[in-house]
Short mmCIF file of C-alpha atoms and ligand atoms in Angstrom, two decimals:
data_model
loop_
_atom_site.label_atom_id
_atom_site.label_comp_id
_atom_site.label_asym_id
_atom_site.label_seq_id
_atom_site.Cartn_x
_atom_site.Cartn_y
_atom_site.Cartn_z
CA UNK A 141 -26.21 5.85 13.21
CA UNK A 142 -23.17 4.99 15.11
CA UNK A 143 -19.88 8.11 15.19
CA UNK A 144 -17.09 6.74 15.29
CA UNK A 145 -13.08 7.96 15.61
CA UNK A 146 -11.58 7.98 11.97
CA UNK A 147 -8.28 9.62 10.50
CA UNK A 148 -8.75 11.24 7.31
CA UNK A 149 -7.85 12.75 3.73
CA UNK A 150 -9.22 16.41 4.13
CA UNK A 151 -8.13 17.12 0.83
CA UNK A 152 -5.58 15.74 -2.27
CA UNK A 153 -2.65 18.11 -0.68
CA UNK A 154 -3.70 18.19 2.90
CA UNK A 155 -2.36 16.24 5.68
CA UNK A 156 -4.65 13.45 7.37
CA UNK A 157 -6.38 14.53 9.95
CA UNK A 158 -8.30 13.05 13.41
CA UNK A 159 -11.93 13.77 12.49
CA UNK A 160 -15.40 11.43 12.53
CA UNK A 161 -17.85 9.49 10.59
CA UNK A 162 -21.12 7.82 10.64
CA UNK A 163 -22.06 3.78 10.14
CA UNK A 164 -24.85 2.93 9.41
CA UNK A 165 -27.47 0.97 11.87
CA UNK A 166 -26.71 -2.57 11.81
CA UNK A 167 -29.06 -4.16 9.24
CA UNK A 168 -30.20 -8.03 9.46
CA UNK A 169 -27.46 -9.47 7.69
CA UNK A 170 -25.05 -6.74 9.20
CA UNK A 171 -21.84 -7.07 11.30
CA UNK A 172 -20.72 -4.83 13.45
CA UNK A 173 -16.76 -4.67 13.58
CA UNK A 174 -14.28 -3.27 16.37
CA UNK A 175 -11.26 -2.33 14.13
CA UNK A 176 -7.77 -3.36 15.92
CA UNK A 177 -5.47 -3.17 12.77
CA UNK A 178 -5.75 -1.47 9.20
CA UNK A 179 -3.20 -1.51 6.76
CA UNK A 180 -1.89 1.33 4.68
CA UNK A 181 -1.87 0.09 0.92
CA UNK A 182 -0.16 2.25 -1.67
CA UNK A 183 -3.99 2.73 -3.33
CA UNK A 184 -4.69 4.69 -0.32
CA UNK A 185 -2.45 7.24 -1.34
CA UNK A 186 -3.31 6.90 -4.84
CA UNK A 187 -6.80 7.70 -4.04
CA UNK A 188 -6.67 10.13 -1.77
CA UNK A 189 -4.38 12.38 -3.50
CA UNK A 190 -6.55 12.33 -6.65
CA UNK A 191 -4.18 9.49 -8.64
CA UNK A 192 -7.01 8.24 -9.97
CA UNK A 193 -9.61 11.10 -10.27
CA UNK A 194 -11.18 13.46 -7.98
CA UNK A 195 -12.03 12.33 -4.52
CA UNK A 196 -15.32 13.54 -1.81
CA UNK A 197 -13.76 14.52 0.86
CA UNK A 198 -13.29 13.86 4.14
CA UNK A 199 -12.11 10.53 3.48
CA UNK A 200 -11.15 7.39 5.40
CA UNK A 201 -9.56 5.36 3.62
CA UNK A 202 -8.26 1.79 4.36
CA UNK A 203 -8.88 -1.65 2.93
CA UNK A 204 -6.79 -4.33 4.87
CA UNK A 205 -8.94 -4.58 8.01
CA UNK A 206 -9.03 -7.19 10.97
CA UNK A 207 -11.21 -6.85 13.78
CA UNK A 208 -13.23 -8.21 16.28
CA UNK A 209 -16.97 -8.78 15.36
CA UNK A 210 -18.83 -7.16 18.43
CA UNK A 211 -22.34 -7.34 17.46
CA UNK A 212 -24.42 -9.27 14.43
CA UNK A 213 -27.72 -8.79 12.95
CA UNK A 214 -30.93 -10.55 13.16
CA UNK A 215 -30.36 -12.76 10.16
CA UNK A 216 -26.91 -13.24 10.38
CA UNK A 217 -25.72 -16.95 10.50
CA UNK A 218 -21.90 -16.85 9.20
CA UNK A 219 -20.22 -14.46 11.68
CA UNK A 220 -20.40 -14.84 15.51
CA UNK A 221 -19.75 -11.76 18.57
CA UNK A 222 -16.25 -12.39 19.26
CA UNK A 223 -14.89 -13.58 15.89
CA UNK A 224 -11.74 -12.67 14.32
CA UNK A 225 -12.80 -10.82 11.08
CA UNK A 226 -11.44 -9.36 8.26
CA UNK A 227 -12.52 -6.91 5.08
CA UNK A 228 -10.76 -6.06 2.19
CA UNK A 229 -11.13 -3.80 -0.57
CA UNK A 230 -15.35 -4.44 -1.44
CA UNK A 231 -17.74 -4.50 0.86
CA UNK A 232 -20.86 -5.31 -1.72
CA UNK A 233 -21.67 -6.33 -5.35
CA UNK A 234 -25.02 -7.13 -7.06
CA UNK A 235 -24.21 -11.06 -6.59
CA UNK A 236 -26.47 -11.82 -9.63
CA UNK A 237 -23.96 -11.16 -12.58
CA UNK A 238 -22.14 -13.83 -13.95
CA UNK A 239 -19.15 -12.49 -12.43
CA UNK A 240 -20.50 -12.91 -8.56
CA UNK A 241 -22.46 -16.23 -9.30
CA UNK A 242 -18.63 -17.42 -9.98
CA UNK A 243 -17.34 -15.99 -6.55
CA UNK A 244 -15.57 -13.48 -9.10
CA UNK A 245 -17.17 -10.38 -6.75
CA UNK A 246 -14.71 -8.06 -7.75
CA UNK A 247 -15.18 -8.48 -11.71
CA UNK A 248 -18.86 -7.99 -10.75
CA UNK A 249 -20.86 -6.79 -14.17
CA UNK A 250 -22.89 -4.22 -12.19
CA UNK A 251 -19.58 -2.58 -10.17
CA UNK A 252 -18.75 -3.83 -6.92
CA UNK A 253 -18.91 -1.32 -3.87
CA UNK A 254 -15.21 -0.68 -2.72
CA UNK A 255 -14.48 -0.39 0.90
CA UNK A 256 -13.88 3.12 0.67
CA UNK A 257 -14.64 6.06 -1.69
CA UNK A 258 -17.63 4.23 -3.31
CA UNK A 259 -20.92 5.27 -3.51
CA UNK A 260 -22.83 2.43 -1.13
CA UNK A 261 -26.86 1.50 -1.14
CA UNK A 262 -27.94 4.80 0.22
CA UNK A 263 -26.35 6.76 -1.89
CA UNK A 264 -23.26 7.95 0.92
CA UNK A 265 -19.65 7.47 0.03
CA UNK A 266 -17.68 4.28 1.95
CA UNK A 267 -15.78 5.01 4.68
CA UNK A 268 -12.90 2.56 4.73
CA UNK A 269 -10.66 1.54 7.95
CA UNK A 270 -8.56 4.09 9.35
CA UNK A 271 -11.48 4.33 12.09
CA UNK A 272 -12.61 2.38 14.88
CA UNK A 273 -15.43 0.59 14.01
CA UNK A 274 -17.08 -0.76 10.10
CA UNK A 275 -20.63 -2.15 9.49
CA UNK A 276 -20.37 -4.51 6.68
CA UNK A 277 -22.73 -6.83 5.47
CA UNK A 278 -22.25 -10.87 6.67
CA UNK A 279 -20.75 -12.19 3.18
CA UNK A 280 -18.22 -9.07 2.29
CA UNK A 281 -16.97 -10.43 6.24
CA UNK A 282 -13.81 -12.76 6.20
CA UNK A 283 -12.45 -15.03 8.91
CA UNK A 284 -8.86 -14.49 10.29
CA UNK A 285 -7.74 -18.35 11.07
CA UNK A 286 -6.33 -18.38 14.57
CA UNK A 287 -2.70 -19.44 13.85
CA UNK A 288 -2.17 -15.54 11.92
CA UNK A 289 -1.32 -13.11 14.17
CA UNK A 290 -3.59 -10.17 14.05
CA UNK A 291 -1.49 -7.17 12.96
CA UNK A 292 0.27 -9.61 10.20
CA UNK A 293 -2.92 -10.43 9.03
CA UNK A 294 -4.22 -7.50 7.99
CA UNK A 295 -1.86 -6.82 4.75
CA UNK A 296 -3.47 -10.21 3.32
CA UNK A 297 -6.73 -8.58 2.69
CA UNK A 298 -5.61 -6.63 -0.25
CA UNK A 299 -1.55 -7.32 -0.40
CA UNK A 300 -2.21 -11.03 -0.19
CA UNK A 301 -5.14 -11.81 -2.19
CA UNK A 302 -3.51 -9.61 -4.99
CA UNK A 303 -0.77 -11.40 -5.51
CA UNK A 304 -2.15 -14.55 -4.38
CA UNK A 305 -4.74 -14.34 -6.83
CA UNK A 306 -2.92 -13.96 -9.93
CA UNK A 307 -0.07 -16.28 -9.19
CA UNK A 308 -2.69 -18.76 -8.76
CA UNK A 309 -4.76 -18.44 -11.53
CA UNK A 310 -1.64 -18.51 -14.16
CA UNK A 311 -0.20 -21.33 -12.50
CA UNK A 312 2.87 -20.45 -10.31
CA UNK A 313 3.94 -24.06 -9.14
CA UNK A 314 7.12 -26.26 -9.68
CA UNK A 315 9.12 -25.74 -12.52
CA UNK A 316 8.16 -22.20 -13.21
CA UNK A 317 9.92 -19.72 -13.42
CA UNK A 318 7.83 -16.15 -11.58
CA UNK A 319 9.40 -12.54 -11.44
CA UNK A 320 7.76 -10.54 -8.87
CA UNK A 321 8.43 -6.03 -10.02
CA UNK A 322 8.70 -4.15 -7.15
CA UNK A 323 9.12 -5.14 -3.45
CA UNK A 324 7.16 -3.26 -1.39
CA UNK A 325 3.43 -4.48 0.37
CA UNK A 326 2.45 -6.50 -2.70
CA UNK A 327 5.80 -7.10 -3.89
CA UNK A 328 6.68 -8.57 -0.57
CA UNK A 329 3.86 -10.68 -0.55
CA UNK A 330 4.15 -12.10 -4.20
CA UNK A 331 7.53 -13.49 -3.03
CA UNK A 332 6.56 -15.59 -0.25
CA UNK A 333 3.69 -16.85 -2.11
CA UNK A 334 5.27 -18.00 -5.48
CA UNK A 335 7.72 -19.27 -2.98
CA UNK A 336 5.02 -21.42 -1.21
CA UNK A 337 3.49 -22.88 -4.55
CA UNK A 338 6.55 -24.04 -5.63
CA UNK A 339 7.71 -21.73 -8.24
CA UNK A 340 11.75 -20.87 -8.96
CA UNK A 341 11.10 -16.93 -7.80
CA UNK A 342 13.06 -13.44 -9.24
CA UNK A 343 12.13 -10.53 -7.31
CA UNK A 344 13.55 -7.09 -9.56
CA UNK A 345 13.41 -4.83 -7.31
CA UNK A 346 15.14 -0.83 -8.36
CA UNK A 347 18.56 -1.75 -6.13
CA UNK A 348 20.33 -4.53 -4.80
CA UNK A 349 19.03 -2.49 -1.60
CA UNK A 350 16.36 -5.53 0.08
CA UNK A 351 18.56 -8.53 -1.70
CA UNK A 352 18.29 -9.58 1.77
CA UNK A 353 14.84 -9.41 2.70
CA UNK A 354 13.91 -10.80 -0.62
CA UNK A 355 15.96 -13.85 -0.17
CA UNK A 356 14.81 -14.20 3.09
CA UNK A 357 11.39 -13.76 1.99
CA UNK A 358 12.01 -16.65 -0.22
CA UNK A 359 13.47 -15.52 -3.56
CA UNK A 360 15.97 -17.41 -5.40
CA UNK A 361 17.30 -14.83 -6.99
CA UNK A 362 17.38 -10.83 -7.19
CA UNK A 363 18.16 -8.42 -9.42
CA UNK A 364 18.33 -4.33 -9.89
CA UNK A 365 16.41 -3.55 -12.45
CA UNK A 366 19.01 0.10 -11.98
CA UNK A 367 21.35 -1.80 -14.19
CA UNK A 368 20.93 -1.95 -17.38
CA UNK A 369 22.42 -5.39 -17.60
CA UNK A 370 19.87 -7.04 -15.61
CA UNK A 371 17.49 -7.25 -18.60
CA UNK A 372 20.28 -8.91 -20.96
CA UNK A 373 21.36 -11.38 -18.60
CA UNK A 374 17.11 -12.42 -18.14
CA UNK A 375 15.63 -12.10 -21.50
CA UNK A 376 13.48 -14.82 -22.12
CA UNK A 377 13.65 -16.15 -18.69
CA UNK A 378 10.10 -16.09 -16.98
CA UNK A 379 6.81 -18.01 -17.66
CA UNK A 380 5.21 -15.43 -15.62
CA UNK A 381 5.82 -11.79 -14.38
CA UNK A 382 3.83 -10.26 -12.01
CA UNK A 383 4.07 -5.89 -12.34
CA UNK A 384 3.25 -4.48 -8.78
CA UNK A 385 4.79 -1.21 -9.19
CA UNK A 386 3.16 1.69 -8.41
CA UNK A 387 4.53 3.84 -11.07
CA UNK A 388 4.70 3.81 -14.85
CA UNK A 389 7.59 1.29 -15.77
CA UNK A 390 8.87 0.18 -19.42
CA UNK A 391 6.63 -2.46 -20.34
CA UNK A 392 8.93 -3.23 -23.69
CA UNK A 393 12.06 -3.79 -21.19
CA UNK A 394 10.04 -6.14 -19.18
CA UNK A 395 8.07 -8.30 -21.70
CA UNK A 396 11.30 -8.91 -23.20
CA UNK A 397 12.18 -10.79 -20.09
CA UNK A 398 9.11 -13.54 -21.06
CA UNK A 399 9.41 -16.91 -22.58
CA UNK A 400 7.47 -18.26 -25.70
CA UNK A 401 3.82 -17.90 -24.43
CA UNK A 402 4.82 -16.26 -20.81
CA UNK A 403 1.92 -13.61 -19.53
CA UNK A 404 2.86 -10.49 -17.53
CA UNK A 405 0.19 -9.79 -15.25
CA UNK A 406 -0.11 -5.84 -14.08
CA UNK A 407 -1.32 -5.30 -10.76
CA UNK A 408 0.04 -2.17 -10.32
CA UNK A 409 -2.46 0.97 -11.24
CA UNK A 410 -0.11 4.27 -11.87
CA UNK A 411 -1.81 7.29 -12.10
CA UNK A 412 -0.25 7.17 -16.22
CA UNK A 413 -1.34 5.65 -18.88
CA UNK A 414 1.15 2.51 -20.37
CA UNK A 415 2.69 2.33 -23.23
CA UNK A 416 4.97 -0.35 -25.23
CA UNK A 417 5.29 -1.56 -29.02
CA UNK A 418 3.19 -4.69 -30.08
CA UNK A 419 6.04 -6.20 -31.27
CA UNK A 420 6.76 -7.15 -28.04
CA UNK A 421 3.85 -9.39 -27.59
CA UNK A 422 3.96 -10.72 -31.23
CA UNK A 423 7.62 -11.96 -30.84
CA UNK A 424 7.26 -14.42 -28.61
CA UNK A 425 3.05 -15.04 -28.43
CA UNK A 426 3.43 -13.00 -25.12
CA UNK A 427 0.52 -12.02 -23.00
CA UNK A 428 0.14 -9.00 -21.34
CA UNK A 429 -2.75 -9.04 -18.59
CA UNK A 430 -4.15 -7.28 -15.53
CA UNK A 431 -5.47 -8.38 -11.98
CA UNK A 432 -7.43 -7.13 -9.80
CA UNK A 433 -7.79 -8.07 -5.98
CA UNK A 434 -9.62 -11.37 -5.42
CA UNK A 435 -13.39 -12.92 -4.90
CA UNK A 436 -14.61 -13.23 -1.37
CA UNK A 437 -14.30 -16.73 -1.56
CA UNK A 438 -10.76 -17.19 -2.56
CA UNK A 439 -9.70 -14.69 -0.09
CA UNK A 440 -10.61 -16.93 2.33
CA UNK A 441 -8.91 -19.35 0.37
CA UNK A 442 -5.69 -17.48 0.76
CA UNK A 443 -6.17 -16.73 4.47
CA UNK A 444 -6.02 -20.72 4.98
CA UNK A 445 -3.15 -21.36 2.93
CA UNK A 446 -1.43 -18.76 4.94
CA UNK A 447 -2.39 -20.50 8.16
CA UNK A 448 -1.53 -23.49 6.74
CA UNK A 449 1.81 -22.36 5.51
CA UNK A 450 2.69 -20.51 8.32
CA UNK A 451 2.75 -16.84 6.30
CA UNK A 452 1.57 -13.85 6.49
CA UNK A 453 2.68 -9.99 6.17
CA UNK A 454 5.86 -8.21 7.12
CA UNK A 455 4.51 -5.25 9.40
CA UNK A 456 5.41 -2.10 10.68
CA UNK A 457 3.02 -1.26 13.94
CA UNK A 458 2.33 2.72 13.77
CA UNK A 459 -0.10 4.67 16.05
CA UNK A 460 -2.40 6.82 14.09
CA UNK A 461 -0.50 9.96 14.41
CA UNK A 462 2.18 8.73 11.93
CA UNK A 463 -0.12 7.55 8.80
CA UNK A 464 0.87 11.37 7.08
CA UNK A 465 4.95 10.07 7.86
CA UNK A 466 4.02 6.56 6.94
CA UNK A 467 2.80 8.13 3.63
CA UNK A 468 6.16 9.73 2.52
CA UNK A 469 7.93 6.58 3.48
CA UNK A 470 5.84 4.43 0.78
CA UNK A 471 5.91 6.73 -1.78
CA UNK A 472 9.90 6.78 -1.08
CA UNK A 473 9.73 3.18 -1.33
CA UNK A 474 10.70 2.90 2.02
CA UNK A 475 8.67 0.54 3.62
CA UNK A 476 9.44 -3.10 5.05
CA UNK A 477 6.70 -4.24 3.85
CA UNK A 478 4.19 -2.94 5.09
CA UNK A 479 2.65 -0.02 7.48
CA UNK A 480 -0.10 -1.54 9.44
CA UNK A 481 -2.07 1.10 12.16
CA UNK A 482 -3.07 -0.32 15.70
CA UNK A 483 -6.61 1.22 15.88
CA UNK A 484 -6.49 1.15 19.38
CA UNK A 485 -4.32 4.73 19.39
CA UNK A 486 -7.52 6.26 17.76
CA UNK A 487 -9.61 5.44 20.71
P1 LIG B 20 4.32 -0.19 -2.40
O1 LIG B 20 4.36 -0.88 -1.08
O2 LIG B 20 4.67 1.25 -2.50
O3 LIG B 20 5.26 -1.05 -3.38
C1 LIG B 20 5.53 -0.66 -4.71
C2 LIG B 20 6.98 -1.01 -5.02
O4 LIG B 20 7.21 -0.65 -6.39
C3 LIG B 20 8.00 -0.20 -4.25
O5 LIG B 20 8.30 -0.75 -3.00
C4 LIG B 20 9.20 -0.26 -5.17
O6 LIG B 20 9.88 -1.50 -5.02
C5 LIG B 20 8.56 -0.25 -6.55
N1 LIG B 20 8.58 1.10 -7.13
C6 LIG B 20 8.02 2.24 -6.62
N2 LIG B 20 8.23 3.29 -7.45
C7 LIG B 20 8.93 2.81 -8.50
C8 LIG B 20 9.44 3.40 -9.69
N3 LIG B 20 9.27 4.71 -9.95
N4 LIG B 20 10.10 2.61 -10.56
C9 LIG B 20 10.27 1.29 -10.30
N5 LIG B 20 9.82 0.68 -9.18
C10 LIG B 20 9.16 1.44 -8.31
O7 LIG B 20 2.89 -0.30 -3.06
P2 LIG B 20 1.79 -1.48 -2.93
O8 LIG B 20 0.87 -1.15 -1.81
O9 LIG B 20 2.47 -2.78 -2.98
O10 LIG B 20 0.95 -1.25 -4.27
C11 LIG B 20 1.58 -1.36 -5.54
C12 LIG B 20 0.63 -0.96 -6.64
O11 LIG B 20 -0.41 -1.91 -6.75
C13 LIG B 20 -0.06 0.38 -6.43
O12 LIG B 20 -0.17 1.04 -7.68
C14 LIG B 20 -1.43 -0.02 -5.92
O13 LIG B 20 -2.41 0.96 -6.16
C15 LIG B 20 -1.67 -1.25 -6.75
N6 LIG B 20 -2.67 -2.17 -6.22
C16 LIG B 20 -3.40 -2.86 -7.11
C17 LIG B 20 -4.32 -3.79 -6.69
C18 LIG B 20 -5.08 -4.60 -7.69
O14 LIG B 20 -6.10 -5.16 -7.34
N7 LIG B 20 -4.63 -4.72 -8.91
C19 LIG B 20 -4.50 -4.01 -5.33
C20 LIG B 20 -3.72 -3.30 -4.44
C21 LIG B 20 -2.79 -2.38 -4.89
P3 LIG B 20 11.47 -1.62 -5.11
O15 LIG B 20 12.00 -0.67 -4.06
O16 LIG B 20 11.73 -3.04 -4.81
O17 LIG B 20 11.88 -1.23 -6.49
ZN1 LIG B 21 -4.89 -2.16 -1.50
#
């Protein structure tokens, strides 16, 4: 067993705190990864506050890891000492189902083992990456191209492939028209992707606040979804909406905002329940569908087209010590775009 430096949930109402946890020996198909960079994604504080049921504490959490790979097991052949690696939000899955045979991991039949706050092989509960170090085995392991830089890169393991992923697989391209809910870490992300297939791109954000960011970002347009007029002047409007609000929003208001046959893809998990009137989706043969994450394979997928397209994440660069301030900033929607932590202050 290796102890390692982590910063974590104590309890659901506590403060973070400095504390440390165990990885495992490094198996034969095992990496061993020096963390320089984990994100903060809005699930963290979800989970660790008990959003989505109760919690083992203490917990690390963290899901948008890069690293360096500093040692590899005896059967390893993809990853190399001295690689730039990354891990997102699973770290195993039975890779028999039907799901995993179709480099759909995350859909896996069997449930995939999340990063952190999953119950792994031997029974412990994942650790994720607000620590120094992860052991994670060779095919859960992505590779950061060289032309991202490192702390940008980060946000694409979970922010990226989640909006990547469903903008993707309904088709963003040229003359469609995508609304992106929310512009925060995902949000943020969605934009310059729909942007970069080719897609005419809406961000909604609450206020008029980040027009400028968003336009930068690559929207061609931006509304407040504050004003009640926003949803007269764009019913009908969108082929595809993607929801990545962290909160409960009025589904009605929004799938009233699809075309004939448009799908509104959720990605956004509030702790409630949602609600809206089937007419909604009858009116208009609308879809209303969910997303989660991405397969290990088209994560990598999305890490080249960012290197190829020269994007990646709008960061903040915090030292450890301001994750707990970092926290009340997201959940007050202010964050540009997202908090990334430089590991190397938990040393
Ligand atoms: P985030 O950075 O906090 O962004 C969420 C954005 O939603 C905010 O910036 C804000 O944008 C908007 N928003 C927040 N509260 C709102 C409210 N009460 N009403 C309307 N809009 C509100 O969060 P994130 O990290 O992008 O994550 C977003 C959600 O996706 C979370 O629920 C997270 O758990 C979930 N998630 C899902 C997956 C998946 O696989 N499906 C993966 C990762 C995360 P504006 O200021 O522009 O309004
Ligand atoms: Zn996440």
């Amino acid at each position: 067993m290796l102890t390692v430096n982590a910063f974590a949930a104590v309890s659901a109402t506590e403060p973070l705190q400095a504390t440390t946890i165990e990885r495992r020996d490094l198996g034969p198909r095992d990496v061993l990864i020096e963390i320089a960079y984990a994100g903060i994604c809005h699930s963290d504080i979800h989970t660790v506050r008990g959003d989505w049921g109760p919690q083992t504490y203490p917990l690390a959490p963290g899901h948008e890891i890069v690293g360096i790979v500093t040692e590899v097991g005896s059967e390893v052949t993809r990853h190399a000492v001295g690689d730039r690696a990354g891990v997102g939000c699973l770290v195993n899955s039975c890779g028999e189902c039907t799901s995993c045979r179709a480099g759909m991991e995350q859909y896996c039949l069997v449930g995939i083992t999340p990063t952190y706050a999953g119950v792994d092989a031997d029974g412990t509960i994942t650790q994720g990456g607000y620590s120094t170090h992860i052991v994670v085995t060779e095919d859960f392991v992505l590779r950061i191209p060289k032309g991202i830089p490192f702390e940008t890169a980060a946000p694409l393991l979970c922010a990226g492939i989640t909006t990547y992923s469903p903008l993707h697989h309904w088709g963003a391209g040229p003359g469609k028209s995508v609304a992106i809910v929310g512009l925060g870490g995902l949000g943020h992300m969605g934009v310059k992707f729909a942007h970069a297939m080719g897609a005419e791109v809406t961000v909604l954000s609450q206020s008029l606040k980040k027009r400028e960011d968003g336009l930068r970002l690559g929207a061609d347009h931006y509304y407040a979804t504050s004003d009640p007029d926003t949803f007269a002047a764009l019913a009908g409007k969108f082929d595809l909406i993607v929801n990545t609000v962290s909160a409960s929003v009025d589904m009605n208001a929004y799938l009233g905002l699809l075309k004939l046959d448009g799908t509104m893809v959720n990605v956004g998990v509030p702790a409630e329940p949602l609600s809206l009137n089937a007419f909604n989706l009858i009116l208009g043969r609308r879809s209303l569908a969910g997303s989660g994450i991405g397969g290990i394979g088209e994560t990598q997928e999305m890490l080249d087209f960012c290197a190829e397209h020269g994007i990646s994440s709008d960061v903040e660069v915090i030292g450890v010590q301001q994750v707990n301030e970092a926290y009340e900033r997201v959940l007050a929607s202010d964050v540009r775009y997202r908090f990334v932590i430089d590991v190397a202050t938990m040393r």
